Coordinates of C-alpha atoms in Angstrom, one line a residue:
Chain A
M1 CA 0.0 0.0 0.0
T2 CA 3.0 2.3 0.5
D3 CA 3.3 3.3 -3.2
A4 CA -0.5 3.7 -3.8
D5 CA -0.1 7.4 -4.1
A6 CA 2.7 7.1 -6.6
E7 CA 2.1 7.0 -10.3
V8 CA 1.2 3.6 -11.7
D9 CA 3.9 2.3 -14.1
P10 CA 2.0 2.1 -17.5
L11 CA 3.8 -1.1 -18.5
K12 CA 3.0 -2.8 -15.3
E13 CA -0.6 -1.6 -15.7
E14 CA -0.7 -3.3 -19.2
I15 CA 0.7 -6.5 -17.9
M16 CA -1.8 -6.6 -15.0
L17 CA -4.7 -5.9 -17.4
A18 CA -3.5 -8.8 -19.6
T19 CA -3.4 -11.0 -16.4
Y20 CA -6.9 -9.9 -15.6
R21 CA -8.2 -10.8 -19.0
A22 CA -6.4 -14.1 -19.0
L23 CA -7.9 -15.0 -15.6
A24 CA -11.3 -14.0 -16.9
S25 CA -11.0 -16.2 -20.0
E26 CA -9.0 -19.2 -18.7
G27 CA -9.8 -19.3 -15.0
Y28 CA -7.1 -20.2 -12.4
G29 CA -6.9 -23.8 -13.6
G30 CA -6.3 -23.0 -17.2
L31 CA -4.0 -20.0 -16.7
T32 CA -0.6 -20.1 -18.5
V33 CA 2.0 -17.4 -19.1
Q34 CA 1.2 -17.9 -22.8
A35 CA -2.5 -17.0 -22.1
I36 CA -1.3 -13.8 -20.4
A37 CA 1.1 -13.0 -23.2
D38 CA -1.8 -13.5 -25.7
E39 CA -3.6 -10.6 -24.0
F40 CA -0.6 -8.4 -23.8
P41 CA -0.2 -6.1 -26.8
K42 CA 3.6 -5.7 -26.5
S43 CA 6.5 -8.0 -26.8
K44 CA 6.3 -11.2 -24.7
S45 CA 10.0 -10.7 -23.7
L46 CA 9.0 -7.6 -21.7
L47 CA 6.6 -9.8 -19.8
Y48 CA 9.4 -12.3 -19.0
Y49 CA 11.8 -9.5 -18.2
H50 CA 9.5 -8.2 -15.4
Y51 CA 7.9 -11.4 -14.1
D52 CA 9.5 -14.7 -13.3
G53 CA 6.7 -17.0 -14.4
K54 CA 3.0 -17.6 -13.6
E55 CA 3.3 -17.6 -9.8
D56 CA 5.1 -14.3 -9.9
L57 CA 2.5 -12.8 -12.2
L58 CA -0.3 -14.0 -9.8
T59 CA 1.3 -12.6 -6.7
G60 CA 2.0 -9.4 -8.6
F61 CA -1.7 -9.4 -9.6
L62 CA -2.8 -9.7 -6.0
D63 CA -0.6 -6.8 -5.0
Y64 CA -2.0 -4.8 -7.9
A65 CA -5.6 -5.6 -6.8
L66 CA -4.7 -4.5 -3.3
D67 CA -3.4 -1.2 -4.6
Q68 CA -6.5 -0.7 -6.7
L69 CA -8.7 -1.4 -3.7
H70 CA -6.7 1.1 -1.7
R71 CA -7.1 3.7 -4.4
E72 CA -10.9 3.2 -4.7
I73 CA -11.6 3.4 -1.0
E74 CA -8.9 5.8 0.4
L75 CA -8.4 8.2 -2.5
E76 CA -11.8 8.4 -4.2
A77 CA -14.1 8.3 -1.1
T78 CA -13.7 11.1 1.4
T79 CA -15.4 10.5 4.8
P80 CA -14.6 7.4 6.8
A81 CA -18.2 6.2 6.5
A82 CA -18.1 6.6 2.7
Q83 CA -14.8 4.8 2.6
L84 CA -16.3 1.7 4.4
R85 CA -19.3 1.8 2.0
A86 CA -16.8 2.0 -0.9
L87 CA -15.0 -1.1 0.4
V88 CA -18.3 -3.0 0.3
D89 CA -19.0 -1.7 -3.2
V90 CA -15.7 -2.8 -4.6
L91 CA -15.6 -6.2 -3.0
L92 CA -19.3 -7.0 -3.2
P93 CA -20.6 -5.0 -6.2
A94 CA -24.4 -5.1 -6.7
E95 CA -23.9 -6.3 -10.2
L96 CA -21.4 -9.0 -11.2
P97 CA -21.0 -9.2 -15.0
A98 CA -19.5 -12.4 -16.4
E99 CA -15.9 -11.1 -16.9
R100 CA -15.7 -9.8 -13.3
R101 CA -17.3 -12.9 -11.9
H102 CA -14.8 -15.1 -13.8
V103 CA -11.9 -13.1 -12.3
Q104 CA -13.4 -13.4 -8.7
T105 CA -13.9 -17.1 -9.3
A106 CA -10.2 -17.5 -10.4
L107 CA -9.1 -15.5 -7.3
F108 CA -11.2 -17.7 -5.1
D109 CA -9.5 -20.8 -6.6
L110 CA -6.2 -19.1 -5.9
R111 CA -7.3 -18.6 -2.3
G112 CA -8.0 -22.3 -2.1
E113 CA -4.5 -23.0 -3.4
A114 CA -3.1 -21.0 -0.5
Q115 CA -4.0 -23.9 1.7
H116 CA -1.4 -26.0 -0.1
D117 CA 1.2 -23.5 -1.3
D118 CA 3.3 -21.4 1.1
R119 CA 3.9 -18.6 -1.3
F120 CA 0.2 -18.0 -2.0
R121 CA -0.5 -18.4 1.7
E122 CA 2.0 -15.7 2.5
Q123 CA 0.5 -13.5 -0.2
Y124 CA -3.1 -14.0 1.2
A125 CA -1.8 -13.3 4.7
K126 CA -0.5 -10.0 3.3
V127 CA -3.9 -9.4 1.5
D128 CA -5.8 -9.9 4.7
R129 CA -3.4 -8.0 6.9
T130 CA -3.4 -5.0 4.5
V131 CA -7.2 -4.9 4.0
K132 CA -7.7 -5.2 7.8
G133 CA -5.1 -2.5 8.5
T134 CA -6.9 -0.2 6.0
V135 CA -10.3 -0.8 7.6
A136 CA -8.9 -0.3 11.1
G137 CA -7.3 2.9 10.0
I138 CA -10.6 4.2 8.6
I139 CA -12.5 3.3 11.8
R140 CA -9.8 5.0 13.8
R141 CA -10.2 8.2 11.8
G142 CA -14.0 8.0 12.1
I143 CA -13.7 7.8 15.9
E144 CA -11.2 10.7 15.9
D145 CA -13.4 12.9 13.7
G146 CA -16.5 12.2 15.9
T147 CA -18.4 10.2 13.3
F148 CA -18.0 6.7 14.9
D149 CA -18.8 5.5 18.4
P150 CA -15.6 6.1 20.5
D151 CA -16.2 2.8 22.4
L152 CA -15.5 0.8 19.2
D153 CA -12.2 -1.2 19.1
P154 CA -10.9 -0.5 15.6
E155 CA -8.9 -3.7 15.3
L156 CA -11.8 -5.9 16.4
E157 CA -14.4 -4.1 14.2
A158 CA -12.0 -4.4 11.2
E159 CA -11.5 -8.1 11.9
L160 CA -15.2 -8.7 11.9
L161 CA -15.9 -6.5 8.8
V162 CA -13.1 -8.1 6.7
S163 CA -14.4 -11.6 7.6
A164 CA -18.0 -10.6 6.8
V165 CA -17.1 -9.1 3.4
F166 CA -14.7 -11.9 2.3
G167 CA -17.2 -14.5 3.6
A168 CA -20.1 -13.0 1.7
R169 CA -17.9 -12.9 -1.5
M170 CA -17.1 -16.6 -1.0
R171 CA -20.8 -17.5 -0.5
R172 CA -21.8 -15.5 -3.5
L173 CA -19.4 -17.3 -5.8
T174 CA -20.1 -20.8 -4.5
T175 CA -23.9 -20.6 -4.3
Y176 CA -24.7 -17.9 -6.7
E177 CA -27.9 -18.9 -8.3
E178 CA -29.6 -18.5 -4.9
F179 CA -27.4 -15.9 -3.2
S180 CA -29.1 -12.5 -2.6
I181 CA -26.5 -9.8 -3.0
E182 CA -29.2 -7.2 -2.2
E183 CA -29.8 -8.8 1.2
T184 CA -26.1 -9.1 1.9
R185 CA -25.5 -5.5 1.1
R186 CA -28.4 -4.4 3.2
A187 CA -27.1 -6.5 6.1
L188 CA -23.7 -4.8 5.8
D189 CA -25.4 -1.4 5.5
V190 CA -27.3 -2.0 8.7
H191 CA -24.1 -3.2 10.3
L192 CA -22.1 -0.1 9.2
D193 CA -24.9 2.2 10.6
R194 CA -24.2 0.7 14.0
L195 CA -20.7 2.1 14.0
F196 CA -21.9 5.7 14.2
M197 CA -22.2 7.7 17.3
A198 CA -25.5 6.9 19.0
D199 CA -26.9 10.4 18.6
D200 CA -25.7 10.5 15.0
A201 CA -28.0 7.7 13.9
G202 CA -30.2 10.1 11.9
N203 CA -27.2 11.0 9.7
A204 CA -26.3 7.4 9.0
D205 CA -28.5 7.1 6.0
E206 CA -27.5 10.4 4.6
T207 CA -23.8 9.4 4.7
S208 CA -24.6 6.1 3.2
N209 CA -25.9 7.8 0.1
A210 CA -23.4 10.6 0.0
E211 CA -21.3 9.1 -2.7
E212 CA -24.0 7.6 -4.9
Chain B
M1 CA -32.3 -30.4 9.7
T2 CA -35.7 -32.0 9.8
D3 CA -34.5 -35.3 11.1
A4 CA -31.9 -33.9 13.6
D5 CA -34.0 -35.0 16.6
A6 CA -34.4 -38.5 15.3
E7 CA -31.9 -41.3 16.2
V8 CA -28.8 -41.3 14.1
D9 CA -28.5 -44.5 12.0
P10 CA -25.4 -46.2 13.4
L11 CA -24.3 -47.6 10.0
K12 CA -24.5 -44.1 8.5
E13 CA -22.6 -42.8 11.4
E14 CA -19.8 -45.3 10.8
I15 CA -19.7 -44.5 7.1
M16 CA -19.5 -40.7 7.9
L17 CA -16.8 -41.3 10.4
A18 CA -14.8 -43.2 7.7
T19 CA -15.4 -40.3 5.3
Y20 CA -14.1 -37.9 8.0
R21 CA -11.0 -39.9 8.5
A22 CA -10.3 -40.3 4.8
L23 CA -10.7 -36.6 4.3
A24 CA -8.3 -36.0 7.1
S25 CA -5.7 -38.3 5.7
E26 CA -6.1 -37.8 2.0
G27 CA -7.5 -34.3 1.6
Y28 CA -10.1 -33.5 -1.0
G29 CA -7.7 -33.9 -3.9
G30 CA -6.6 -37.4 -2.9
L31 CA -10.0 -38.7 -1.7
T32 CA -11.2 -42.0 -3.3
V33 CA -14.0 -44.4 -2.4
Q34 CA -11.3 -46.9 -1.6
A35 CA -9.7 -44.5 0.9
I36 CA -13.1 -44.2 2.7
A37 CA -13.6 -48.0 2.5
D38 CA -10.1 -48.5 4.1
E39 CA -11.4 -46.5 7.1
F40 CA -14.7 -48.4 7.3
P41 CA -14.6 -51.4 9.5
K42 CA -17.4 -53.3 7.8
S43 CA -17.9 -54.8 4.4
K44 CA -17.2 -52.4 1.5
S45 CA -20.4 -53.6 -0.2
L46 CA -22.5 -51.9 2.5
L47 CA -20.8 -48.7 1.6
Y48 CA -21.7 -49.1 -2.1
Y49 CA -25.2 -50.2 -1.2
H50 CA -25.8 -46.9 0.6
Y51 CA -23.8 -44.4 -1.4
D52 CA -23.4 -44.0 -5.2
G53 CA -19.8 -43.1 -5.4
K54 CA -17.5 -40.3 -4.1
E55 CA -19.7 -37.3 -4.9
D56 CA -22.6 -38.9 -3.2
L57 CA -20.5 -39.7 -0.1
L58 CA -19.3 -36.0 0.0
T59 CA -22.8 -34.5 -0.3
G60 CA -23.9 -37.0 2.4
F61 CA -21.0 -35.9 4.5
L62 CA -22.0 -32.2 4.2
D63 CA -25.6 -33.1 5.2
Y64 CA -24.2 -35.0 8.2
A65 CA -22.0 -32.1 9.2
L66 CA -25.0 -29.8 9.1
D67 CA -27.0 -32.2 11.3
Q68 CA -24.0 -32.3 13.7
L69 CA -23.8 -28.5 13.8
H70 CA -27.6 -28.4 14.4
R71 CA -27.3 -30.8 17.3
E72 CA -24.4 -29.0 18.9
I73 CA -26.0 -25.6 18.8
E74 CA -29.8 -26.3 19.1
L75 CA -29.9 -29.3 21.3
E76 CA -26.8 -28.9 23.6
A77 CA -27.0 -25.2 24.2
T78 CA -30.1 -23.8 25.8
T79 CA -30.4 -20.0 25.7
P80 CA -30.4 -18.2 22.3
A81 CA -27.2 -16.3 23.3
A82 CA -25.4 -19.6 24.3
Q83 CA -26.6 -21.1 21.0
L84 CA -24.9 -18.4 19.0
R85 CA -21.7 -18.7 21.0
A86 CA -21.9 -22.5 20.4
L87 CA -22.1 -21.8 16.6
V88 CA -18.9 -19.8 16.9
D89 CA -17.2 -22.6 19.0
V90 CA -18.1 -25.3 16.5
L91 CA -17.1 -23.5 13.4
L92 CA -14.2 -21.5 14.8
P93 CA -12.8 -23.6 17.6
A94 CA -10.0 -22.0 19.7
E95 CA -7.8 -25.0 19.0
L96 CA -7.5 -26.7 15.6
P97 CA -5.6 -30.0 16.0
A98 CA -4.1 -31.4 12.8
E99 CA -6.9 -33.9 12.0
R100 CA -9.6 -31.3 12.4
R101 CA -7.7 -28.8 10.3
H102 CA -7.1 -31.3 7.6
V103 CA -10.9 -31.9 7.4
Q104 CA -11.6 -28.2 7.3
T105 CA -9.0 -27.8 4.6
A106 CA -10.7 -30.6 2.5
L107 CA -14.1 -29.0 3.0
F108 CA -12.7 -25.6 1.9
D109 CA -11.3 -27.3 -1.3
L110 CA -14.8 -28.7 -1.8
R111 CA -16.3 -25.2 -1.4
G112 CA -13.9 -24.1 -4.2
E113 CA -15.1 -27.0 -6.4
A114 CA -18.7 -25.6 -5.9
Q115 CA -17.7 -22.8 -8.3
H116 CA -17.3 -25.4 -11.1
D117 CA -19.7 -28.2 -10.1
D118 CA -23.5 -27.8 -10.1
R119 CA -24.1 -30.5 -7.6
F120 CA -21.7 -29.2 -5.0
R121 CA -22.9 -25.7 -5.6
E122 CA -26.5 -26.8 -4.8
Q123 CA -25.2 -28.6 -1.8
Y124 CA -23.4 -25.4 -0.5
A125 CA -26.5 -23.3 -1.3
K126 CA -28.3 -25.7 1.0
V127 CA -25.5 -25.5 3.7
D128 CA -25.6 -21.7 3.7
R129 CA -29.4 -21.5 3.6
T130 CA -29.7 -24.0 6.5
V131 CA -27.1 -22.4 8.7
K132 CA -28.6 -19.0 8.0
G133 CA -32.1 -20.2 8.8
T134 CA -30.9 -21.7 12.0
V135 CA -29.2 -18.5 13.1
A136 CA -32.2 -16.4 12.1
G137 CA -34.4 -18.7 14.2
I138 CA -32.2 -18.4 17.2
I139 CA -32.2 -14.6 16.9
R140 CA -36.0 -14.6 16.5
R141 CA -36.3 -16.6 19.7
G142 CA -33.9 -14.3 21.5
I143 CA -36.0 -11.3 20.5
E144 CA -39.2 -13.1 21.6
D145 CA -37.8 -14.1 25.0
G146 CA -36.6 -10.5 25.6
T147 CA -32.8 -11.2 25.5
F148 CA -32.1 -9.6 22.1
D149 CA -32.8 -6.1 20.9
P150 CA -36.3 -6.1 19.3
D151 CA -35.1 -3.7 16.6
L152 CA -32.9 -6.4 15.1
D153 CA -33.8 -7.9 11.7
P154 CA -33.2 -11.6 12.3
E155 CA -32.6 -12.4 8.6
L156 CA -30.1 -9.6 8.1
E157 CA -28.3 -10.3 11.3
A158 CA -28.1 -14.0 10.4
E159 CA -26.8 -13.1 6.9
L160 CA -24.0 -11.0 8.5
L161 CA -23.1 -13.5 11.1
V162 CA -22.9 -16.5 8.7
S163 CA -20.7 -14.5 6.3
A164 CA -18.4 -13.4 9.2
V165 CA -18.0 -16.9 10.6
F166 CA -17.5 -18.6 7.3
G167 CA -15.2 -15.8 6.2
A168 CA -13.1 -16.1 9.3
R169 CA -12.9 -19.8 8.8
M170 CA -11.6 -19.3 5.3
R171 CA -9.1 -16.7 6.4
R172 CA -7.8 -19.0 9.2
L173 CA -7.2 -21.9 6.7
T174 CA -5.6 -19.8 4.0
T175 CA -3.3 -17.6 6.1
Y176 CA -3.0 -19.7 9.2
E177 CA 0.6 -19.0 10.4
E178 CA -0.4 -15.4 11.0
F179 CA -4.1 -15.7 11.7
S180 CA -5.1 -14.8 15.3
I181 CA -8.1 -17.0 16.2
E182 CA -8.2 -15.3 19.7
E183 CA -8.8 -11.9 18.0
T184 CA -11.4 -13.3 15.7
R185 CA -13.3 -14.9 18.5
R186 CA -13.1 -11.7 20.6
A187 CA -14.4 -9.7 17.6
L188 CA -17.4 -12.1 17.3
D189 CA -17.9 -12.0 21.1
V190 CA -18.0 -8.2 21.0
H191 CA -20.4 -8.4 18.0
L192 CA -22.7 -10.9 19.7
D193 CA -22.8 -8.7 22.8
R194 CA -24.3 -6.0 20.6
L195 CA -27.4 -8.1 19.9
F196 CA -28.6 -7.9 23.5
M197 CA -31.2 -5.5 24.8
A198 CA -29.5 -2.2 25.6
D199 CA -30.3 -2.4 29.3
D200 CA -29.2 -6.1 29.4
A201 CA -25.6 -5.4 28.5
G202 CA -24.4 -6.3 32.0
N203 CA -25.8 -9.8 31.5
A204 CA -24.0 -10.4 28.2
D205 CA -20.8 -11.6 29.7
E206 CA -22.6 -13.9 32.1
T207 CA -24.5 -15.5 29.3
S208 CA -21.4 -15.8 27.2
N209 CA -19.8 -18.0 29.9
A210 CA -22.9 -19.9 30.9
E211 CA -22.1 -23.0 28.9
E212 CA -18.3 -23.1 29.5

């Protein structure tokens, strides 16, 4: 997350976009460096120069996705409440078009691989630690600026929220014909409303719509 | 869940125990009917008579695990608050010895398969729907008996809690060297305390320890 404010390297951006497209078309199981190269408009040697094979491209992609998440919630949203709603929006969008679902599916397969592969496990430990740290920081700022209940423990609330959002994402992908994203988002909305100062409850709905 | 109060068929129990042991030793990837038969003390033909192959044994095992969960939280715990704490205890135990972790790992691999296999996806849709229905029922009873805040929406609270518990389980299995189960359980404890009637907060801790 440290370089999220820096300019994104355009070449890296193109490689990551190629990885995204290859994950969408091939899934995690069918992913090859060749499939990524096929989506990459420049010379394949550039790809090999920057990344040392498929595993390296995938861990790079997870870092890139983390940076993107950080951008969307910390740079584009302003108030702590809007930042938490943005986190839900990015990780649990109301609509999930085929390409985006295919990429989420591939990433969930990769999360499963983390059970059996040390490198991916370390990478997912970093993903969880980073997202949780970001959420805890937002809650801390919300307490400081008087929006959130000062009795909240930012670390514990972040722990709960990250599990709830990642758990809902998993349930959506593995039961999707029957999964109600509207209900999940409403449940998270009601939950986020609880973080506000007690006498601020009337403002909760307003804030929830502020960035729409 | 309908037959959870009925006697458990001892033969089925033995087959499910054999499946549990085979999942612990072989994982989902290495599971075969032969591996289950090797753990089954009776004639292999009995196993084939009751189950039509590996997929059938696995969906049977998920049904069995659901019944077990139902037993542990609805029959063994008494108050609604204790039942919700029991749910957390069963799905996110403080200790996770190797055998139990291996089975959770195999089940998480199976959850990943549900992305690509209609039958497992239907089965996981059933798992999620059943657990969520159980949790919503407990919260509803807690509201009726005056323990929980009557402003709660049982369906939305169940949705959130199930996602949080399943999400934490996933995070534990895929990042486990660094995952703090103590923090997760504390976060869920703090969250469950919130469900109580406002003027009942002093009783929350008491109830939380009632079944220990």
